[in-house]
Structure formats: structure tokens, C-alpha cells
PDB file of C-alpha atoms in Angstrom:
ATOM      1  CA  MET A   1       3.610  40.047  43.214  1.00 44.00           C
ATOM      2  CA  THR A   2       5.059  42.467  40.559  1.00 45.00           C
ATOM      3  CA  GLN A   3       5.923  41.382  37.022  1.00 45.00           C
ATOM      4  CA  GLN A   4       9.589  41.869  37.997  1.00 46.00           C
ATOM      5  CA  ALA A   5       9.478  39.441  40.573  1.00 45.00           C
ATOM      6  CA  ARG A   6       7.743  36.866  38.320  1.00 49.00           C
ATOM      7  CA  GLY A   7      10.363  37.214  35.806  1.00 47.00           C
ATOM      8  CA  PRO A   8       9.971  37.869  31.890  1.00 47.00           C
ATOM      9  CA  LEU A   9       7.240  36.127  30.149  1.00 45.00           C
ATOM     10  CA  PRO A  10       8.380  33.368  27.585  1.00 47.00           C
ATOM     11  CA  ALA A  11       8.686  34.343  23.967  1.00 44.00           C
ATOM     12  CA  LYS A  12       6.480  32.884  21.517  1.00 44.00           C
ATOM     13  CA  ASP A  13       8.117  30.240  19.257  1.00 44.00           C
ATOM     14  CA  VAL A  14       8.520  31.580  15.728  1.00 40.00           C
ATOM     15  CA  PRO A  15       9.392  29.399  12.906  1.00 42.00           C
ATOM     16  CA  ALA A  16      12.645  29.591  11.051  1.00 42.00           C
ATOM     17  CA  GLY A  17      12.728  31.657   7.854  1.00 40.00           C
ATOM     18  CA  GLY A  18      10.667  34.453   8.768  1.00 41.00           C
ATOM     19  CA  GLY A  19       7.344  32.516   9.660  1.00 42.00           C
ATOM     20  CA  ARG A  20       7.576  29.862   7.010  1.00 42.00           C
ATOM     21  CA  THR A  21       7.650  26.534   8.308  1.00 41.00           C
ATOM     22  CA  ALA A  22      10.102  23.879   7.249  1.00 38.00           C
ATOM     23  CA  SER A  23       7.648  21.763   5.397  1.00 41.00           C
ATOM     24  CA  GLN A  24       6.820  24.773   3.336  1.00 43.00           C
ATOM     25  CA  ALA A  25      10.174  25.776   2.089  1.00 42.00           C
ATOM     26  CA  GLY A  26      12.800  24.054   0.014  1.00 43.00           C
ATOM     27  CA  PRO A  27      16.113  22.772   1.461  1.00 41.00           C
ATOM     28  CA  THR A  28      17.833  26.357   1.502  1.00 42.00           C
ATOM     29  CA  GLY A  29      14.525  28.101   2.450  1.00 46.00           C
ATOM     30  CA  ALA A  30      14.196  29.232  -1.283  1.00 52.00           C
ATOM     31  CA  THR A  31      11.841  28.096  -4.065  1.00 59.00           C
ATOM     32  CA  PRO A  32      13.612  26.147  -6.799  1.00 69.00           C
ATOM     33  CA  GLY A  33      14.029  28.018  -9.970  1.00 75.00           C
ATOM     34  CA  ALA A  34      12.811  27.588 -13.405  1.00 83.00           C
ATOM     35  CA  LEU A  35      15.443  25.011 -14.517  1.00 87.00           C
ATOM     36  CA  ALA A  36      14.152  22.576 -11.694  1.00 87.00           C
ATOM     37  CA  LEU A  37      10.722  23.047 -12.790  1.00 90.00           C
ATOM     38  CA  LEU A  38      11.591  22.648 -16.549  1.00 92.00           C
ATOM     39  CA  THR A  39      13.416  19.456 -15.709  1.00 91.00           C
ATOM     40  CA  LEU A  40      10.311  18.079 -14.131  1.00 92.00           C
ATOM     41  CA  CYS A  41       8.072  19.297 -16.874  1.00 93.00           C
ATOM     42  CA  ALA A  42      10.576  17.782 -19.547  1.00 92.00           C
ATOM     43  CA  ALA A  43      10.272  14.282 -17.951  1.00 92.00           C
ATOM     44  CA  HIS A  44       6.524  14.540 -17.781  1.00 92.00           C
ATOM     45  CA  PHE A  45       6.331  15.740 -21.345  1.00 94.00           C
ATOM     46  CA  MET A  46       8.375  12.650 -22.339  1.00 92.00           C
ATOM     47  CA  ASP A  47       6.358  10.323 -20.573  1.00 89.00           C
ATOM     48  CA  ALA A  48       2.992  11.868 -22.136  1.00 90.00           C
ATOM     49  CA  ILE A  49       4.254  11.815 -25.596  1.00 91.00           C
ATOM     50  CA  ASP A  50       5.305   8.228 -25.444  1.00 87.00           C
ATOM     51  CA  LEU A  51       1.495   7.331 -24.560  1.00 84.00           C
ATOM     52  CA  SER A  52       0.231   8.740 -27.786  1.00 85.00           C
ATOM     53  CA  ASP A  53       2.879   8.766 -30.495  1.00 88.00           C
ATOM     54  CA  VAL A  54       3.223   4.842 -30.959  1.00 90.00           C
ATOM     55  CA  GLY A  55      -0.493   4.616 -31.905  1.00 87.00           C
ATOM     56  CA  VAL A  56       0.121   6.396 -35.300  1.00 88.00           C
ATOM     57  CA  ALA A  57       2.937   4.188 -36.145  1.00 90.00           C
ATOM     58  CA  LEU A  58       1.111   0.893 -35.659  1.00 91.00           C
ATOM     59  CA  PRO A  59       0.376   0.328 -39.495  1.00 91.00           C
ATOM     60  CA  ALA A  60       4.022   0.814 -40.190  1.00 92.00           C
ATOM     61  CA  ILE A  61       5.204  -1.457 -37.449  1.00 92.00           C
ATOM     62  CA  GLN A  62       2.856  -4.245 -38.665  1.00 91.00           C
ATOM     63  CA  ARG A  63       4.173  -4.271 -42.226  1.00 91.00           C
ATOM     64  CA  ASP A  64       7.946  -4.051 -41.116  1.00 91.00           C
ATOM     65  CA  LEU A  65       7.783  -6.816 -38.491  1.00 90.00           C
ATOM     66  CA  GLY A  66       4.877  -8.856 -39.819  1.00 88.00           C
ATOM     67  CA  MET A  67       2.867  -8.569 -36.635  1.00 89.00           C
ATOM     68  CA  PRO A  68      -0.554 -10.193 -36.466  1.00 87.00           C
ATOM     69  CA  PRO A  69      -3.309  -7.909 -35.478  1.00 85.00           C
ATOM     70  CA  ALA A  70      -3.686  -9.519 -32.073  1.00 83.00           C
ATOM     71  CA  SER A  71      -0.008  -8.941 -31.237  1.00 86.00           C
ATOM     72  CA  LEU A  72       0.038  -5.448 -32.601  1.00 88.00           C
ATOM     73  CA  GLN A  73      -2.233  -4.146 -29.719  1.00 87.00           C
ATOM     74  CA  TRP A  74       0.104  -5.056 -27.301  1.00 92.00           C
ATOM     75  CA  VAL A  75       2.633  -2.519 -28.534  1.00 92.00           C
ATOM     76  CA  ILE A  76       0.354  -0.090 -26.630  1.00 89.00           C
ATOM     77  CA  SER A  77      -1.058  -2.249 -23.872  1.00 90.00           C
ATOM     78  CA  ALA A  78       2.256  -3.365 -22.563  1.00 92.00           C
ATOM     79  CA  TYR A  79       3.335   0.192 -21.827  1.00 92.00           C
ATOM     80  CA  THR A  80      -0.202   0.964 -20.334  1.00 90.00           C
ATOM     81  CA  LEU A  81       0.039  -2.217 -18.253  1.00 91.00           C
ATOM     82  CA  GLY A  82       3.592  -1.456 -16.902  1.00 91.00           C
ATOM     83  CA  TYR A  83       2.618   2.195 -16.198  1.00 91.00           C
ATOM     84  CA  GLY A  84      -0.564   1.486 -14.262  1.00 89.00           C
ATOM     85  CA  GLY A  85       0.639  -1.653 -12.499  1.00 89.00           C
ATOM     86  CA  PHE A  86       3.795  -0.228 -11.068  1.00 91.00           C
ATOM     87  CA  LEU A  87       2.625   3.224  -9.932  1.00 90.00           C
ATOM     88  CA  LEU A  88       1.958   2.415  -6.277  1.00 91.00           C
ATOM     89  CA  LEU A  89       5.177   0.569  -6.149  1.00 92.00           C
ATOM     90  CA  GLY A  90       6.795   3.464  -7.734  1.00 91.00           C
ATOM     91  CA  GLY A  91       5.410   5.864  -5.060  1.00 90.00           C
ATOM     92  CA  ARG A  92       6.648   3.498  -2.357  1.00 92.00           C
ATOM     93  CA  THR A  93      10.215   3.127  -3.660  1.00 91.00           C
ATOM     94  CA  THR A  94      10.230   6.911  -4.016  1.00 90.00           C
ATOM     95  CA  ASP A  95       9.654   7.072  -0.185  1.00 89.00           C
ATOM     96  CA  LEU A  96      12.134   4.413   0.681  1.00 91.00           C
ATOM     97  CA  PHE A  97      14.869   5.421  -1.642  1.00 89.00           C
ATOM     98  CA  GLY A  98      14.650   8.968  -2.284  1.00 88.00           C
ATOM     99  CA  ARG A  99      12.738  11.210  -4.700  1.00 89.00           C
ATOM    100  CA  ARG A 100      15.598  12.431  -6.746  1.00 88.00           C
ATOM    101  CA  ARG A 101      17.341   9.101  -6.948  1.00 90.00           C
ATOM    102  CA  THR A 102      14.361   7.154  -8.092  1.00 92.00           C
ATOM    103  CA  PHE A 103      13.569  10.132 -10.577  1.00 93.00           C
ATOM    104  CA  LEU A 104      17.263   9.865 -12.137  1.00 93.00           C
ATOM    105  CA  THR A 105      16.858   5.983 -12.237  1.00 94.00           C
ATOM    106  CA  ALA A 106      13.635   5.992 -13.863  1.00 94.00           C
ATOM    107  CA  VAL A 107      14.460   8.574 -16.749  1.00 94.00           C
ATOM    108  CA  ALA A 108      17.912   6.853 -17.228  1.00 95.00           C
ATOM    109  CA  VAL A 109      15.966   3.535 -17.635  1.00 95.00           C
ATOM    110  CA  PHE A 110      13.441   5.030 -19.920  1.00 95.00           C
ATOM    111  CA  ALA A 111      16.006   6.401 -22.156  1.00 94.00           C
ATOM    112  CA  VAL A 112      17.836   3.050 -22.573  1.00 95.00           C
ATOM    113  CA  VAL A 113      14.788   1.109 -23.245  1.00 95.00           C
ATOM    114  CA  SER A 114      13.620   3.639 -25.824  1.00 94.00           C
ATOM    115  CA  VAL A 115      16.753   2.918 -27.591  1.00 94.00           C
ATOM    116  CA  LEU A 116      16.311  -0.607 -27.348  1.00 94.00           C
ATOM    117  CA  GLY A 117      12.710  -0.307 -28.784  1.00 92.00           C
ATOM    118  CA  ALA A 118      13.947   1.842 -31.669  1.00 93.00           C
ATOM    119  CA  ILE A 119      16.421  -1.041 -32.876  1.00 94.00           C
ATOM    120  CA  ALA A 120      14.110  -4.013 -31.883  1.00 92.00           C
ATOM    121  CA  PRO A 121      14.451  -6.690 -34.673  1.00 91.00           C
ATOM    122  CA  SER A 122      11.321  -8.598 -33.737  1.00 90.00           C
ATOM    123  CA  SER A 123       7.972  -8.028 -32.311  1.00 90.00           C
ATOM    124  CA  GLY A 124       8.626  -9.808 -29.020  1.00 91.00           C
ATOM    125  CA  LEU A 125      11.716  -7.467 -28.168  1.00 93.00           C
ATOM    126  CA  LEU A 126       9.598  -4.467 -29.087  1.00 93.00           C
ATOM    127  CA  ILE A 127       6.631  -5.485 -26.677  1.00 94.00           C
ATOM    128  CA  ALA A 128       9.195  -6.115 -24.023  1.00 95.00           C
ATOM    129  CA  ALA A 129      10.898  -2.868 -24.577  1.00 94.00           C
ATOM    130  CA  ARG A 130       7.359  -1.058 -24.375  1.00 94.00           C
ATOM    131  CA  LEU A 131       6.627  -3.016 -21.128  1.00 94.00           C
ATOM    132  CA  PHE A 132       9.880  -1.918 -19.346  1.00 95.00           C
ATOM    133  CA  LYS A 133       9.425   1.648 -20.449  1.00 94.00           C
ATOM    134  CA  GLY A 134       5.942   1.638 -18.843  1.00 93.00           C
ATOM    135  CA  LEU A 135       7.447   0.277 -15.813  1.00 94.00           C
ATOM    136  CA  ALA A 136      10.147   3.119 -15.800  1.00 95.00           C
ATOM    137  CA  ALA A 137       7.055   5.587 -16.389  1.00 94.00           C
ATOM    138  CA  GLY A 138       5.375   4.102 -13.393  1.00 93.00           C
ATOM    139  CA  PHE A 139       8.417   4.974 -11.175  1.00 95.00           C
ATOM    140  CA  LEU A 140       9.042   8.340 -12.887  1.00 94.00           C
ATOM    141  CA  ALA A 141       5.568   9.821 -12.379  1.00 92.00           C
ATOM    142  CA  PRO A 142       5.337   9.815  -8.651  1.00 93.00           C
ATOM    143  CA  ALA A 143       9.048  10.768  -8.011  1.00 93.00           C
ATOM    144  CA  ALA A 144       8.438  13.857 -10.135  1.00 92.00           C
ATOM    145  CA  LEU A 145       5.182  14.793  -8.574  1.00 91.00           C
ATOM    146  CA  SER A 146       6.604  14.357  -5.065  1.00 90.00           C
ATOM    147  CA  LEU A 147       9.688  16.500  -6.011  1.00 91.00           C
ATOM    148  CA  ILE A 148       7.154  19.425  -6.836  1.00 90.00           C
ATOM    149  CA  THR A 149       5.035  19.060  -3.691  1.00 89.00           C
ATOM    150  CA  THR A 150       7.973  18.839  -1.324  1.00 88.00           C
ATOM    151  CA  ASN A 151      10.146  21.523  -3.032  1.00 85.00           C
ATOM    152  CA  TRP A 152       7.712  24.278  -3.840  1.00 87.00           C
ATOM    153  CA  PRO A 153       5.958  26.044  -0.776  1.00 85.00           C
ATOM    154  CA  GLU A 154       2.325  25.340  -0.455  1.00 86.00           C
ATOM    155  CA  GLY A 155       0.236  28.166  -1.969  1.00 86.00           C
ATOM    156  CA  PRO A 156       0.381  29.894  -5.173  1.00 89.00           C
ATOM    157  CA  GLU A 157       3.962  28.849  -5.957  1.00 87.00           C
ATOM    158  CA  ARG A 158       3.200  25.259  -5.779  1.00 88.00           C
ATOM    159  CA  GLY A 159      -0.103  25.750  -7.691  1.00 91.00           C
ATOM    160  CA  ARG A 160       1.829  27.393 -10.458  1.00 91.00           C
ATOM    161  CA  ALA A 161       4.363  24.656 -10.578  1.00 91.00           C
ATOM    162  CA  LEU A 162       1.629  21.931 -10.700  1.00 93.00           C
ATOM    163  CA  GLY A 163       0.023  24.034 -13.398  1.00 93.00           C
ATOM    164  CA  TRP A 164       2.945  23.926 -15.660  1.00 94.00           C
ATOM    165  CA  TYR A 165       3.491  20.244 -14.804  1.00 94.00           C
ATOM    166  CA  ALA A 166       0.095  19.490 -15.918  1.00 93.00           C
ATOM    167  CA  THR A 167       0.389  21.578 -19.086  1.00 94.00           C
ATOM    168  CA  ALA A 168       3.550  19.763 -19.932  1.00 93.00           C
ATOM    169  CA  GLY A 169       1.547  16.464 -19.890  1.00 91.00           C
ATOM    170  CA  ALA A 170      -1.235  17.693 -21.961  1.00 93.00           C
ATOM    171  CA  GLY A 171       1.183  19.336 -24.491  1.00 93.00           C
ATOM    172  CA  GLY A 172       3.067  15.977 -24.796  1.00 91.00           C
ATOM    173  CA  PHE A 173       0.038  13.814 -25.338  1.00 91.00           C
ATOM    174  CA  VAL A 174      -1.090  16.236 -28.174  1.00 92.00           C
ATOM    175  CA  GLY A 175       2.392  16.594 -29.433  1.00 91.00           C
ATOM    176  CA  GLY A 176       2.881  12.773 -29.620  1.00 90.00           C
ATOM    177  CA  LEU A 177       0.164  12.574 -31.990  1.00 90.00           C
ATOM    178  CA  VAL A 178       1.573  15.324 -34.408  1.00 91.00           C
ATOM    179  CA  LEU A 179       5.309  14.207 -34.029  1.00 91.00           C
ATOM    180  CA  GLY A 180       4.460  10.660 -34.226  1.00 90.00           C
ATOM    181  CA  GLY A 181       2.817  10.907 -37.586  1.00 89.00           C
ATOM    182  CA  ALA A 182       5.566  13.166 -39.030  1.00 92.00           C
ATOM    183  CA  LEU A 183       8.353  10.735 -37.908  1.00 93.00           C
ATOM    184  CA  THR A 184       6.261   7.600 -39.148  1.00 91.00           C
ATOM    185  CA  GLU A 185       6.695   9.042 -42.627  1.00 91.00           C
ATOM    186  CA  ILE A 186      10.371   8.733 -42.465  1.00 93.00           C
ATOM    187  CA  SER A 187      10.722   5.587 -40.063  1.00 92.00           C
ATOM    188  CA  TRP A 188       8.511   4.105 -37.209  1.00 93.00           C
ATOM    189  CA  ARG A 189      11.688   3.638 -35.369  1.00 94.00           C
ATOM    190  CA  LEU A 190      12.207   7.447 -34.924  1.00 94.00           C
ATOM    191  CA  VAL A 191       8.954   7.345 -33.048  1.00 93.00           C
ATOM    192  CA  PHE A 192      10.564   5.015 -30.408  1.00 93.00           C
ATOM    193  CA  ALA A 193      13.817   7.075 -30.248  1.00 92.00           C
ATOM    194  CA  LEU A 194      11.909  10.392 -29.637  1.00 91.00           C
ATOM    195  CA  PRO A 195      12.046  10.347 -25.858  1.00 91.00           C
ATOM    196  CA  VAL A 196      15.867   9.840 -25.982  1.00 93.00           C
ATOM    197  CA  PRO A 197      16.873  13.737 -26.202  1.00 92.00           C
ATOM    198  CA  LEU A 198      14.179  14.585 -23.761  1.00 92.00           C
ATOM    199  CA  ALA A 199      15.554  12.063 -21.327  1.00 93.00           C
ATOM    200  CA  VAL A 200      18.951  13.383 -21.806  1.00 93.00           C
ATOM    201  CA  ALA A 201      17.833  17.003 -21.296  1.00 91.00           C
ATOM    202  CA  ALA A 202      15.986  15.817 -18.054  1.00 90.00           C
ATOM    203  CA  LEU A 203      19.021  14.028 -16.536  1.00 91.00           C
ATOM    204  CA  ARG A 204      21.129  17.048 -17.351  1.00 89.00           C
ATOM    205  CA  GLY A 205      18.748  19.363 -15.584  1.00 87.00           C
ATOM    206  CA  ALA A 206      18.521  17.214 -12.561  1.00 84.00           C
ATOM    207  CA  VAL A 207      22.252  17.028 -12.196  1.00 81.00           C
ATOM    208  CA  CYS A 208      22.572  20.793 -12.536  1.00 80.00           C
ATOM    209  CA  CYS A 209      19.704  20.986  -9.847  1.00 74.00           C
ATOM    210  CA  ARG A 210      21.496  18.571  -7.525  1.00 66.00           C
ATOM    211  CA  GLY A 211      21.434  20.953  -4.604  1.00 55.00           C
ATOM    212  CA  ILE A 212      17.917  22.103  -5.240  1.00 54.00           C
ATOM    213  CA  LEU A 213      15.816  19.092  -5.851  1.00 57.00           C
ATOM    214  CA  ARG A 214      16.232  17.466  -2.481  1.00 56.00           C
ATOM    215  CA  ARG A 215      13.814  16.752   0.546  1.00 48.00           C
ATOM    216  CA  PRO A 216      13.184  20.099   2.486  1.00 45.00           C
ATOM    217  CA  ALA A 217      15.011  19.928   5.815  1.00 37.00           C
ATOM    218  CA  GLY A 218      12.714  19.245   8.658  1.00 39.00           C
ATOM    219  CA  ALA A 219       9.843  17.829   6.630  1.00 43.00           C
ATOM    220  CA  GLY A 220       7.584  15.542   8.478  1.00 40.00           C
ATOM    221  CA  SER A 221       8.473  12.416   6.497  1.00 43.00           C
ATOM    222  CA  THR A 222      11.220   9.996   7.631  1.00 41.00           C
ATOM    223  CA  SER A 223      12.066   8.847   4.056  1.00 43.00           C
ATOM    224  CA  PRO A 224      15.360   9.726   2.504  1.00 47.00           C
ATOM    225  CA  GLY A 225      15.154  12.839   0.407  1.00 47.00           C
ATOM    226  CA  PRO A 226      18.023  12.637  -2.407  1.00 50.00           C
TER     227      PRO A 226
END
């Protein structure tokens, strides 16, 4: 039997987008730009800077609020407890309610609680503000990381994005020590207000990137993307 009688051979399936699978490309088939990456890095920088800047301000906080040494340590421990204790829940919330939505909510809560910590009149309210700030960071971190791994294609582009993200975290930790010391010379309350402009910038950037930082179409996860 000739080839004509058998009919044409079936064509091989070719992934849409010139060979790049849907799980490797962004929602429009393009890699998010510098603004999207800068937004995520700013949020990570804000988180990291808050881990290190408060330690420098502890003596000033103790003098101003009259905190005993046993309670003073909770200014740092409350943040760490909230952060580490809610990372898993933050990751699950990101899957259930969307990466971008979780990211925006966590950054907004982080900013509001930072203001409350800066104006706290007592040690109890200050420690509570630190606890809720750590909780917000526990939701922020997995959401930001998930936005990178789902919006940048696998390979060198994602590797570079993760590299800049890690650099922002390291820079924030070192910068927190320097800026914390400088601001404490003026007022320790400025140390707690330091993340606010960074949070506002991250929120503004996320709003501008609304059509970019979304779950790629056709990704294997069934969780909501926005």
C-alpha cells in the first residue's frame, strides 16, 4: 500500500510559543521586566532590613520605655517567632488565595504594623507589633518567591532573578545594621518606620505590574494565580 493510500502522517505536537511550554513562560509568553523584579526585591529587602535594624536600637528602647532585660529580648524574638511560625501557612495561603493577592496583603499589613510599632506607647504594644510584623513577613516571603518561580522561565532568566532576589535579602540585612545605628542616633522610632517607604514602593510597583505578576496560563497548579 502506497503512502498516498495510507494518508498523511500525523504532525508532531509543538508547544505553543515557539517550543517553550506554558509552565516556562509568563502569562503573555514574555518574561516580566525589571520593574516586576525590582518590586519583589524591594519587598525582600524590606523584610531583611527589619531582621537586623532593631537589634541596634534595643538600648534606646529600654531607656525610653523602661523595659526589663527579660522583656527586651522579645522585641526581636516576637518577630522571629511570627516569621518562622507562619511560613508554612503563608505558603499554603499563597496556593489557595493567589500569589499576587497574598503578596499585596502581606506588604500592606507589614506597612501598617510598622507604623503602629513606631508610635507604640508601651512595651506590650511594641512587642505585639513586632509579632504581627513577623506574621506578615511569613506570608510575604513564600508569595514573593513563588511569583519569581512562576513568572520567570526556567533556566538562566530565572536563575538571574533568584540571584538578584537573594542579593536584595543580603543587602537588606547588612543595610539594616548600618541604617539602624544611624537612625537610632535620632530616634529609635524611626527604625520601626524605616520599612514604610519600602512597602509603599513595593505596593506601587505591584499595582503597576498587575498584568505581569500573575500565574502563567496553563501551569500545572490548580491554585488561583492573581
